Short mmCIF file of C-alpha atoms and ligand atoms in Angstrom, two decimals:
data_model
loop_
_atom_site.label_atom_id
_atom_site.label_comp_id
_atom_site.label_asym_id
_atom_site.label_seq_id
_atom_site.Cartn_x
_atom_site.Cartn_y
_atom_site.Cartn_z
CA UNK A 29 8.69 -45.30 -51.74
CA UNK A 30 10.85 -45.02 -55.11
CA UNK A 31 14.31 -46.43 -54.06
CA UNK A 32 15.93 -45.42 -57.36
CA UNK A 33 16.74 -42.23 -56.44
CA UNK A 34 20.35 -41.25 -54.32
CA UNK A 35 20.55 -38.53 -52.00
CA UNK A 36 24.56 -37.70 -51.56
CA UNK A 37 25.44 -36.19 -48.86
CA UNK A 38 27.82 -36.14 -45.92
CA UNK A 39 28.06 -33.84 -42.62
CA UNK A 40 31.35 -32.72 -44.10
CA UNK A 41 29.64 -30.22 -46.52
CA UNK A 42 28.97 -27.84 -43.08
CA UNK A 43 32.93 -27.41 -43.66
CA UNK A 44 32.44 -25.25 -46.75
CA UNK A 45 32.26 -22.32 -43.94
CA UNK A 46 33.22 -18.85 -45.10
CA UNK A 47 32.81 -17.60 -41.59
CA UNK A 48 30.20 -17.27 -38.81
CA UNK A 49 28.30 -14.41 -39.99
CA UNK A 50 28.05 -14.89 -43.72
CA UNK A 51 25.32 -15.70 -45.50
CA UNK A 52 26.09 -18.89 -47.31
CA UNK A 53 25.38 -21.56 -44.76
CA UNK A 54 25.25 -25.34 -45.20
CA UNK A 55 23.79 -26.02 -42.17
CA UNK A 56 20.42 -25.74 -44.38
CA UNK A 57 21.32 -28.85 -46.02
CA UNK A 58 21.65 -30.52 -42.68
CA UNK A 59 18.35 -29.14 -41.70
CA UNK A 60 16.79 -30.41 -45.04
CA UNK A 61 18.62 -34.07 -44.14
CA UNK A 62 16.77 -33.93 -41.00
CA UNK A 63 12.96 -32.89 -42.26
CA UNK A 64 13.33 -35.84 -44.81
CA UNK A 65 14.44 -38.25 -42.16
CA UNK A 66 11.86 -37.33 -39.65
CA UNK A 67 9.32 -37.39 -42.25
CA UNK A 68 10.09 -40.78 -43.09
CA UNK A 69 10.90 -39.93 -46.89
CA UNK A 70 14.58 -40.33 -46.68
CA UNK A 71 16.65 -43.46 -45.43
CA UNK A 72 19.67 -45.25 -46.06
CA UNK A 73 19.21 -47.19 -48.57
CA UNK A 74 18.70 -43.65 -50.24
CA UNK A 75 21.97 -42.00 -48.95
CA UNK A 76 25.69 -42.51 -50.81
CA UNK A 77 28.47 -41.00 -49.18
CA UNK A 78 30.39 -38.11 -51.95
CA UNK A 79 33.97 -38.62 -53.04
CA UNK A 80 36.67 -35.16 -53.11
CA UNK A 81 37.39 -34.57 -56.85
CA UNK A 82 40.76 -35.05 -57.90
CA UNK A 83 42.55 -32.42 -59.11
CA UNK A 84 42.45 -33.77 -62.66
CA UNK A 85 38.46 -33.70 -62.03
CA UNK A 86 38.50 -29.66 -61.14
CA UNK A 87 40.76 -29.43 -64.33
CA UNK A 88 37.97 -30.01 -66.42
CA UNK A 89 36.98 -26.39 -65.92
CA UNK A 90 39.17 -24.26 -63.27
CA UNK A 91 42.94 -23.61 -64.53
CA UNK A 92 46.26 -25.08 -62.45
CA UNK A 93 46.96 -22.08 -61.01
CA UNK A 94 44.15 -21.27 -59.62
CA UNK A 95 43.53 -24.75 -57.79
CA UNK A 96 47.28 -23.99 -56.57
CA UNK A 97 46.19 -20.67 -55.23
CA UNK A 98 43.49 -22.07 -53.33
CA UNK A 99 45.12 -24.91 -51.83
CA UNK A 100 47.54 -22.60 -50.96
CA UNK A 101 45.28 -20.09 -49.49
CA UNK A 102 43.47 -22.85 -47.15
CA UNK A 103 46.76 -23.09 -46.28
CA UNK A 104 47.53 -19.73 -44.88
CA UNK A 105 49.99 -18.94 -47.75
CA UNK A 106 48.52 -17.45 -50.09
CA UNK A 107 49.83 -12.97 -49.90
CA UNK A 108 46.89 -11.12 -49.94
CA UNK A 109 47.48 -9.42 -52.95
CA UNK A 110 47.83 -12.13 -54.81
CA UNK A 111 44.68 -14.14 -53.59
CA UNK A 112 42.71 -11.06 -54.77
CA UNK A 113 43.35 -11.92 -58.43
CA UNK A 114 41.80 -15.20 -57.84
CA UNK A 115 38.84 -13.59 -56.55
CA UNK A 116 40.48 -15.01 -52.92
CA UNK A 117 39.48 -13.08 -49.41
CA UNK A 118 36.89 -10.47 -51.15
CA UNK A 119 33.71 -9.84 -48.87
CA UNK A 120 31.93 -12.23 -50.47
CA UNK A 121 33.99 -15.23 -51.02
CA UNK A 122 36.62 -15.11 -47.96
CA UNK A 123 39.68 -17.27 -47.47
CA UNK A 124 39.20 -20.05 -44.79
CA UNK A 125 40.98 -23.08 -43.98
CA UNK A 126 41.07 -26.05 -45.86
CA UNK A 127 38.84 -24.35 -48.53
CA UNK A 128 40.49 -26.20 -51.24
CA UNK A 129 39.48 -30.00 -49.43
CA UNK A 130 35.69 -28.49 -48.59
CA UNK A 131 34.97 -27.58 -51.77
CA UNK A 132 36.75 -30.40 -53.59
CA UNK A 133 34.42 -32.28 -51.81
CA UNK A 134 31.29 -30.55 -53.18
CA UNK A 135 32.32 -31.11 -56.67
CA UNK A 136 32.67 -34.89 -56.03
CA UNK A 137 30.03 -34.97 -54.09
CA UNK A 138 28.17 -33.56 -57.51
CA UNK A 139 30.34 -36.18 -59.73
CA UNK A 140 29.10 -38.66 -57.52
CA UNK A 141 25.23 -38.01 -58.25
CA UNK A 142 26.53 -38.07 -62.05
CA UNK A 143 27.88 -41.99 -61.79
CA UNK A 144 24.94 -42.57 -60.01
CA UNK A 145 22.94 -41.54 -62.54
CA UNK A 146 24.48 -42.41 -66.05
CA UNK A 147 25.70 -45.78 -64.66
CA UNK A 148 22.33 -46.53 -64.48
CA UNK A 149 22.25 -47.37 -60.70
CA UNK A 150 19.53 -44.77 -60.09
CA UNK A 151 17.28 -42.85 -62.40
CA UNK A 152 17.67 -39.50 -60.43
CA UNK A 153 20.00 -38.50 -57.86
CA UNK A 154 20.27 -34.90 -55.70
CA UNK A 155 23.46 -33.27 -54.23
CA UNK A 156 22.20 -30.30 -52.06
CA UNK A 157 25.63 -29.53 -51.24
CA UNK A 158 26.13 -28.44 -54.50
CA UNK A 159 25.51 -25.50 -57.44
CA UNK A 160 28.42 -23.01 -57.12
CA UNK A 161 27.36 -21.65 -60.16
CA UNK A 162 29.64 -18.36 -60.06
CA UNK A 163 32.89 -20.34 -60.47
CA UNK A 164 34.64 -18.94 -62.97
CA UNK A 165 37.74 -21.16 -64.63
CA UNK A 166 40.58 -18.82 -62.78
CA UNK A 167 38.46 -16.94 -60.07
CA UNK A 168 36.07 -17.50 -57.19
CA UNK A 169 32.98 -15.24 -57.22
CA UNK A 170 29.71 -14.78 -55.44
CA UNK A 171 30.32 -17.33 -52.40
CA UNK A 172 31.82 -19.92 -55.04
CA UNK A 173 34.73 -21.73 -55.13
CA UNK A 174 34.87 -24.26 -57.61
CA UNK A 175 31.77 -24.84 -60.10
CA UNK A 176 30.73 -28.42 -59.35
CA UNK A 177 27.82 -27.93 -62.17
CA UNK A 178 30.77 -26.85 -64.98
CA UNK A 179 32.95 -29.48 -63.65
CA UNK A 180 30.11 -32.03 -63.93
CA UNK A 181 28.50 -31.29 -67.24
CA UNK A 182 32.20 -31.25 -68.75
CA UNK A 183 32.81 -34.71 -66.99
CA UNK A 184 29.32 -35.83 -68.58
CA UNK A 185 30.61 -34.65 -72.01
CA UNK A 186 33.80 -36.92 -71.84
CA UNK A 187 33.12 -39.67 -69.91
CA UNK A 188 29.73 -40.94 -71.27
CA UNK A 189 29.55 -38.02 -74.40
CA UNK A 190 25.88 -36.98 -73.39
CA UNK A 191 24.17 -33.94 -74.58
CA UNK A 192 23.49 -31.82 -71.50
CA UNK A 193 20.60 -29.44 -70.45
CA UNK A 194 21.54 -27.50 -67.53
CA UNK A 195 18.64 -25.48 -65.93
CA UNK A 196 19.27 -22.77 -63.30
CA UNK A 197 16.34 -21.67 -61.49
CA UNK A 198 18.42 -19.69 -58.71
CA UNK A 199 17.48 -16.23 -58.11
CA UNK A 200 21.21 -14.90 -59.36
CA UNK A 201 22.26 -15.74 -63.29
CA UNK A 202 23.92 -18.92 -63.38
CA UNK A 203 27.16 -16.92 -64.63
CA UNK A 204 29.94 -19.74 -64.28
CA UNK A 205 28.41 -22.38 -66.23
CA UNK A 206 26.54 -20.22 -68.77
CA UNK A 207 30.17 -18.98 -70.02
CA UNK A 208 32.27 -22.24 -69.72
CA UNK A 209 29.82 -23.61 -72.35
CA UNK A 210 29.48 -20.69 -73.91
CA UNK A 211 30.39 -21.85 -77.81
CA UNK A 212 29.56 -25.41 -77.01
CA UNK A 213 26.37 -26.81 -78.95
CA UNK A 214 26.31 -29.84 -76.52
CA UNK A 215 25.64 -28.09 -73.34
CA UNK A 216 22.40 -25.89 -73.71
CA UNK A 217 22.26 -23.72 -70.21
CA UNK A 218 18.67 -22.12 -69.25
CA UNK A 219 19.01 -19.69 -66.27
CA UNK A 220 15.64 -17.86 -65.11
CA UNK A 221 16.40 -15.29 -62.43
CA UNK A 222 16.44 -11.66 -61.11
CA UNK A 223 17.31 -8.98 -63.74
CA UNK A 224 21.23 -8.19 -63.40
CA UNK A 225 20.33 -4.80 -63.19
CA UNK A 226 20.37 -4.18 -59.65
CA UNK A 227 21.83 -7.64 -58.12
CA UNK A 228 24.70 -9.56 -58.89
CA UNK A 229 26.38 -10.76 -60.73
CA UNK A 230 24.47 -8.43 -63.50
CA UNK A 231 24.41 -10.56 -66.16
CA UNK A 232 21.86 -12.75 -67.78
CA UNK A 233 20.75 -10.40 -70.13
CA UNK A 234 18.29 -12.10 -72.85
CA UNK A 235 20.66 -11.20 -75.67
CA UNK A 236 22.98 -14.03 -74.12
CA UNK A 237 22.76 -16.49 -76.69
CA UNK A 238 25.66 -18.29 -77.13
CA UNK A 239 28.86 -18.07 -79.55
CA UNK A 240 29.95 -19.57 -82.53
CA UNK A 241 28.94 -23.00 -82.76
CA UNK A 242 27.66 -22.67 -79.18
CA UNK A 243 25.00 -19.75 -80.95
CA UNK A 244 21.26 -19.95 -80.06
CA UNK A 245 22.13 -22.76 -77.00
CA UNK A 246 22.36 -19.73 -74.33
CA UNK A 247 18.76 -18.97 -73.13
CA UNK A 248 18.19 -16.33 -70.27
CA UNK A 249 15.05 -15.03 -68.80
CA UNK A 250 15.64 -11.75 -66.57
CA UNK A 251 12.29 -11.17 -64.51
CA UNK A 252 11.81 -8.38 -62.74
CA UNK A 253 12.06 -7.25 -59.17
CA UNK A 254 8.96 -8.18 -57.15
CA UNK A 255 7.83 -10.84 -59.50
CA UNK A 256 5.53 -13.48 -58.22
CA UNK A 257 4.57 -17.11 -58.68
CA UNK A 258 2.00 -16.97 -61.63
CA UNK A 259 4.13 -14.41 -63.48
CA UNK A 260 7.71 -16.76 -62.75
CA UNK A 261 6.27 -20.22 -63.30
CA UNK A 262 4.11 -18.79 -66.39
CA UNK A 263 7.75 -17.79 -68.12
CA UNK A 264 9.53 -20.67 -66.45
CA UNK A 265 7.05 -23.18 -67.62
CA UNK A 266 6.94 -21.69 -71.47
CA UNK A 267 10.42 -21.73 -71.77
CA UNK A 268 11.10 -24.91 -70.25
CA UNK A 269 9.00 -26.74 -72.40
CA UNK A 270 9.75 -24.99 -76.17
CA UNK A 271 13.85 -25.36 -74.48
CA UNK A 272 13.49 -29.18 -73.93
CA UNK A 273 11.63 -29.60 -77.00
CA UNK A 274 14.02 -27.69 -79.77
CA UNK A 275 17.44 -29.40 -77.75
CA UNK A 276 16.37 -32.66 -76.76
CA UNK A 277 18.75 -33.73 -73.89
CA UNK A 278 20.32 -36.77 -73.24
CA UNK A 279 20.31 -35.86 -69.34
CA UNK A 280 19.07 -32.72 -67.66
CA UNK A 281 20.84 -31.11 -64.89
CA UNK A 282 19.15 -29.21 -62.63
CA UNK A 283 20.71 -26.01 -60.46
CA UNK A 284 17.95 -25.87 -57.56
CA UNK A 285 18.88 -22.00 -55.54
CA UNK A 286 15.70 -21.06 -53.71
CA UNK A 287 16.75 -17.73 -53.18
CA UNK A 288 13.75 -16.59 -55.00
CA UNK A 289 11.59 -16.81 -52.16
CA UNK A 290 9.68 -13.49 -50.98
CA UNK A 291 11.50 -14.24 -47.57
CA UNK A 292 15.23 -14.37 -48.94
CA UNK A 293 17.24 -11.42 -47.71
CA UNK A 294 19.66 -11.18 -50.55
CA UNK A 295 17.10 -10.60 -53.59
CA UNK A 296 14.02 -9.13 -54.21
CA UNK A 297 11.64 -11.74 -55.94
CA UNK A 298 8.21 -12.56 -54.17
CA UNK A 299 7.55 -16.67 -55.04
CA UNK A 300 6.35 -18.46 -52.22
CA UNK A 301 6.75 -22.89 -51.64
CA UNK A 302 4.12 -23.23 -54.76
CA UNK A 303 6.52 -22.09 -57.38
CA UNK A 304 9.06 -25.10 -55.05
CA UNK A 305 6.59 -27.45 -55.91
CA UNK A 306 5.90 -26.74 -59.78
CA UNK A 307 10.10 -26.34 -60.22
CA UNK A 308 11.10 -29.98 -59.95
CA UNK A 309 7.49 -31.14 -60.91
CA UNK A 310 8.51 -30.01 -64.73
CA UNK A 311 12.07 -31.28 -64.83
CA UNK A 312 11.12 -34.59 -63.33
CA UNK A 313 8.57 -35.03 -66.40
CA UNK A 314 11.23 -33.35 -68.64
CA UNK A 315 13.46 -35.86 -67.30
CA UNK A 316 11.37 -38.84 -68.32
CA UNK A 317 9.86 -37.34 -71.79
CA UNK A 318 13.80 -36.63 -72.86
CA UNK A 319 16.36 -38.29 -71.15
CA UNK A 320 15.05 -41.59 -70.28
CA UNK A 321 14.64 -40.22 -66.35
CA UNK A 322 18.62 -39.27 -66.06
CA UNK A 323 18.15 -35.96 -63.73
CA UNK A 324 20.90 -34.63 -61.64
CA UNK A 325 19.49 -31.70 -59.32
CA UNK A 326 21.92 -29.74 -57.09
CA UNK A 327 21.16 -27.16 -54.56
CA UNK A 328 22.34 -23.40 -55.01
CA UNK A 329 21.87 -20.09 -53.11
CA UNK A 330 18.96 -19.77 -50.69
CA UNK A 331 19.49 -17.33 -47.52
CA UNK A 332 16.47 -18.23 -45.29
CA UNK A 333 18.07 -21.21 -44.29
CA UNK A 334 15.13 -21.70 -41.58
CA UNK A 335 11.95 -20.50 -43.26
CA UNK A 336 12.39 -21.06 -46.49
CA UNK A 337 15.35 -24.10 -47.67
CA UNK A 338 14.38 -26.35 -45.62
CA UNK A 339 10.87 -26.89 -47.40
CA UNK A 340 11.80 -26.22 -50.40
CA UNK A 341 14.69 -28.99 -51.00
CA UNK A 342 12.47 -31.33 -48.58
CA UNK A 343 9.99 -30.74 -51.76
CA UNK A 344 12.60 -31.12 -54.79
CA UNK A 345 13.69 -34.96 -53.23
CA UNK A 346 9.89 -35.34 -52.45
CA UNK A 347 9.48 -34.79 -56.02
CA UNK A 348 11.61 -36.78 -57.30
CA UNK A 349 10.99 -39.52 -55.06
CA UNK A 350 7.06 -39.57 -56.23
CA UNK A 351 6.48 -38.36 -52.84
CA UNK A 352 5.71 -35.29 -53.10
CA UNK A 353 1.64 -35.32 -52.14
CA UNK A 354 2.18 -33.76 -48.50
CA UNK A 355 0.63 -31.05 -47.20
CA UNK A 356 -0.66 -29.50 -44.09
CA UNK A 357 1.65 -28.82 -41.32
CA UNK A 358 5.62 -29.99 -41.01
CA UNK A 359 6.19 -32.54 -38.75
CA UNK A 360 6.13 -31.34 -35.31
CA UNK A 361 9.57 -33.29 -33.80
CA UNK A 362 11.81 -31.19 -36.61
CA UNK A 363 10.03 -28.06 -35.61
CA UNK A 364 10.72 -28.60 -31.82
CA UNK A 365 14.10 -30.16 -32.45
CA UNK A 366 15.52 -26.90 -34.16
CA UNK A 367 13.49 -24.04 -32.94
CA UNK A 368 15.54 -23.32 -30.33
CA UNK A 369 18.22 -22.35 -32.72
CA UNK A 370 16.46 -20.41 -34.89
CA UNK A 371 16.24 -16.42 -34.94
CA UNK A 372 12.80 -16.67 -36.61
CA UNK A 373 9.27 -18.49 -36.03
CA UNK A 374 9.77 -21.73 -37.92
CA UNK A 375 6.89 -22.18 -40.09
CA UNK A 376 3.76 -24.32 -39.56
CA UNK A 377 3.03 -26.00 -42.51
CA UNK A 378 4.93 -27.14 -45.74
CA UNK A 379 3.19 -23.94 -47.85
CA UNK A 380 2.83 -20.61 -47.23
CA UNK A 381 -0.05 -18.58 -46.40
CA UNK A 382 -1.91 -16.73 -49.16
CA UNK A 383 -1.65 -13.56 -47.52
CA UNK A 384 2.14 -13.86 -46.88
CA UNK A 385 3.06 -10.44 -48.28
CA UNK A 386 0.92 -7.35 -49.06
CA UNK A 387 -0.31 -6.83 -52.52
CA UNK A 388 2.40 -5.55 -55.01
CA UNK A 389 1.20 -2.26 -56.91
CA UNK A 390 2.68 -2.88 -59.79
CA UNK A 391 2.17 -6.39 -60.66
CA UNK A 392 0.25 -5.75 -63.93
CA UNK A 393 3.48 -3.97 -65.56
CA UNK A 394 5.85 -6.39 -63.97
CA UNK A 395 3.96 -9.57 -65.45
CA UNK A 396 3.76 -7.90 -69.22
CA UNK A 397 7.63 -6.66 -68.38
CA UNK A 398 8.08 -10.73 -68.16
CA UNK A 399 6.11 -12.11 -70.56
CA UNK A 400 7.82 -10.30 -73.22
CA UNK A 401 11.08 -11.46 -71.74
CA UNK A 402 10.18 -14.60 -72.38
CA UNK A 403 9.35 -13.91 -76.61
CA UNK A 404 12.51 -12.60 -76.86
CA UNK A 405 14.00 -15.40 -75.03
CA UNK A 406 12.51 -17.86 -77.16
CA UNK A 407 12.49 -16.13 -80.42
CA UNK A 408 15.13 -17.43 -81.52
CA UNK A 409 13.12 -21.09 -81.28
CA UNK A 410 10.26 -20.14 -82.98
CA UNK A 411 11.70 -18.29 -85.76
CA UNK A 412 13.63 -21.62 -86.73
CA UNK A 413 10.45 -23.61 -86.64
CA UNK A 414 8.17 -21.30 -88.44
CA UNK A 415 11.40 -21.55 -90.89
CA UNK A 416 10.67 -25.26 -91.03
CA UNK A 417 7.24 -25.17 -91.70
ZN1 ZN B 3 21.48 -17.13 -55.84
#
């Protein structure tokens, strides 16, 4: 088993806890901690234990008055009115307490798979606990609080000066990091997801390209509803490739949301565990034909927390651990251990059926929809190299 690899982590993430009936869940990561452990691919020689960011650290990115306001709202003392302007006690993102010490913690917990990394204790290093990638600088959106990824990739910028390639394969655009490196040539951000035209946070569009200096270092590729594994790994794999190849990174940082899934209630994207496995399968080679192996992966949205995110983080450390030639069915002490507590039949085995969903109608049209997504994604690219030649 590859040692060089760090899995961060801490029971404390379950305290990022909106409330009891929303979506956004951490036990999942817990439940992911577990499957590794009774699998035997995860131990402690793998584990470190995350740090809070400072307050200096969330500076980076989010503005002084808006870590005020949510200190002050964990608090209980934050008026209403004005929490609202920080994007404080919508639906989506309620206030709770302590929210400013939970989700300080996720961002170091993400700064601590960074030192791991570029210090050259480890050659890749995961953080489950984090990818709040709707952070803005002065506002919380979309479940997020803070943008550990933003916060990160500007810490890697000034700290060790690395050029960065962030790649968000969540099911929502990857918003809050996309426009805090917006006009910065150094960051290149990559976000594959559902078109913004029917889910949030409705952006994402493929003319997203960047400004100023930061032009043509903004890719986006907007699939369609109902798109499936050959169609999303075709345009994932494509771009990928041609993205790592015109930017060569320094280190690649990877957003990891497996809200994608056919079973995911908040989206409408049919990929099953095999695009899971072919996700970190690329970056982890990316990672080693760029970057000298430095790979930071964090987790991200992902709503079946039983059926689905679970197997599908088990598979990114399994990945990245060389590990990840298992198949057949999940080991049957986690199953028993946490069926009790699930709503739904815990699956059987670590991939799905073939016949988990009935045939879509209008796959043809949705996979041509895609591929010429992905030209214009990556025009840009080849126009500048048939300029070259
Ligand atoms: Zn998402």
């Amino acid at each position: 088993m590859s040692q060089n690899c760090a899995f961060v982590y801490s029971e404390d993430f379950l305290q990022y806890k909106f409330h009891d009936d929303h979506p956004f869940n951490q036990l999942r990561v817990k439940l992911t901690h577990d499957l590794l452990r009774t699998l035997g691919a995860l131990d402690d020689r793998h584990i470190i234990a995350p740090r809070m960011a400072t307050d200096d650290e969330l500076a980076l990115i989010h503005d002084r008055s808006y870590i005020a306001a949510v200190k002050a709202a964990g608090r209980g003392e934050l008026p209403e009115t004005v929490a609202l302007n920080y994007g404080l006690g919508t639906e989506d993102t309620p206030v709770f307490p302590n929210m400013h010490e939970a989700s300080a913690l996720l961002v170091g917990s993400t700064l601590t798979a960074v030192d791991a990394v570029l210090s050259g204790r480890v050659e890749h290093a995961l953080n489950l606990g984090g990818g709040l990638h709707h952070g803005f600088r002065g506002k919380a959106s979309g479940f997020c609080v803070y943008n550990d990824s933003a916060v990160a990739i500007q810490y890697i910028r000034e700290k060790y000066g690395l050029r960065v390639l962030y790649v968000d394969t969540d099911a929502h655009h990857g918003d809050g990091v996309q426009w805090a490196f917006y006009d910065d040539p150094n960051v290149c951000t990559f976000s594959i997801h559902e078109t913004g035209r029917y889910l949030f946070p409705g952006t994402g569009n493929v003319n997203e390209r960047g400004h100023g200096a930061g032009y043509g270092y903004s890719f986006n590729i907007p699939v369609d509803a109902f798109t499936e594994d050959e169609s999303w790994l075709a345009a994932y794999t494509t771009a990928l490739r041609e993205i790592a190849d015109f930017f060569r990174p320094d280190v690649i940082v990877t957003q990891n949301g497996v809200d994608a899934h056919y079973y995911d209630p908040l989206t409408h994207l049919s990929v099953t565990m095999k695009t899971y496995r072919v996700i970190p399968r690329l970056a982890h080679q990316i990672a080693h034909e760029y970057c000298g192996g430095r790979w930071i992966a964090v987790g991200g949205g992902g709503y079946d927390i039983w059926r689905v995110v679970p197997r599908a983080w088990a598979l990114l450390w399994l990945e990245m651990t060389d590990q990840a030639d298992v198949f057949g069915p999940l080991p049957a002490a986690w199953r028993e251990r946490w069926q009790p507590l699930s709503p739904v039949a815990l699956p059987l085995e670590w991939d799905d059926p073939d016949d988990l969903y009935p045939p879509i109608p209008r796959r043809a049209e949705i996979n041509e929809k895609n591929a010429h997504t992905v030209e214009k994604a990556l025009s840009f690219i080849r126009r500048s190299h048939s300029n070259q030649l």
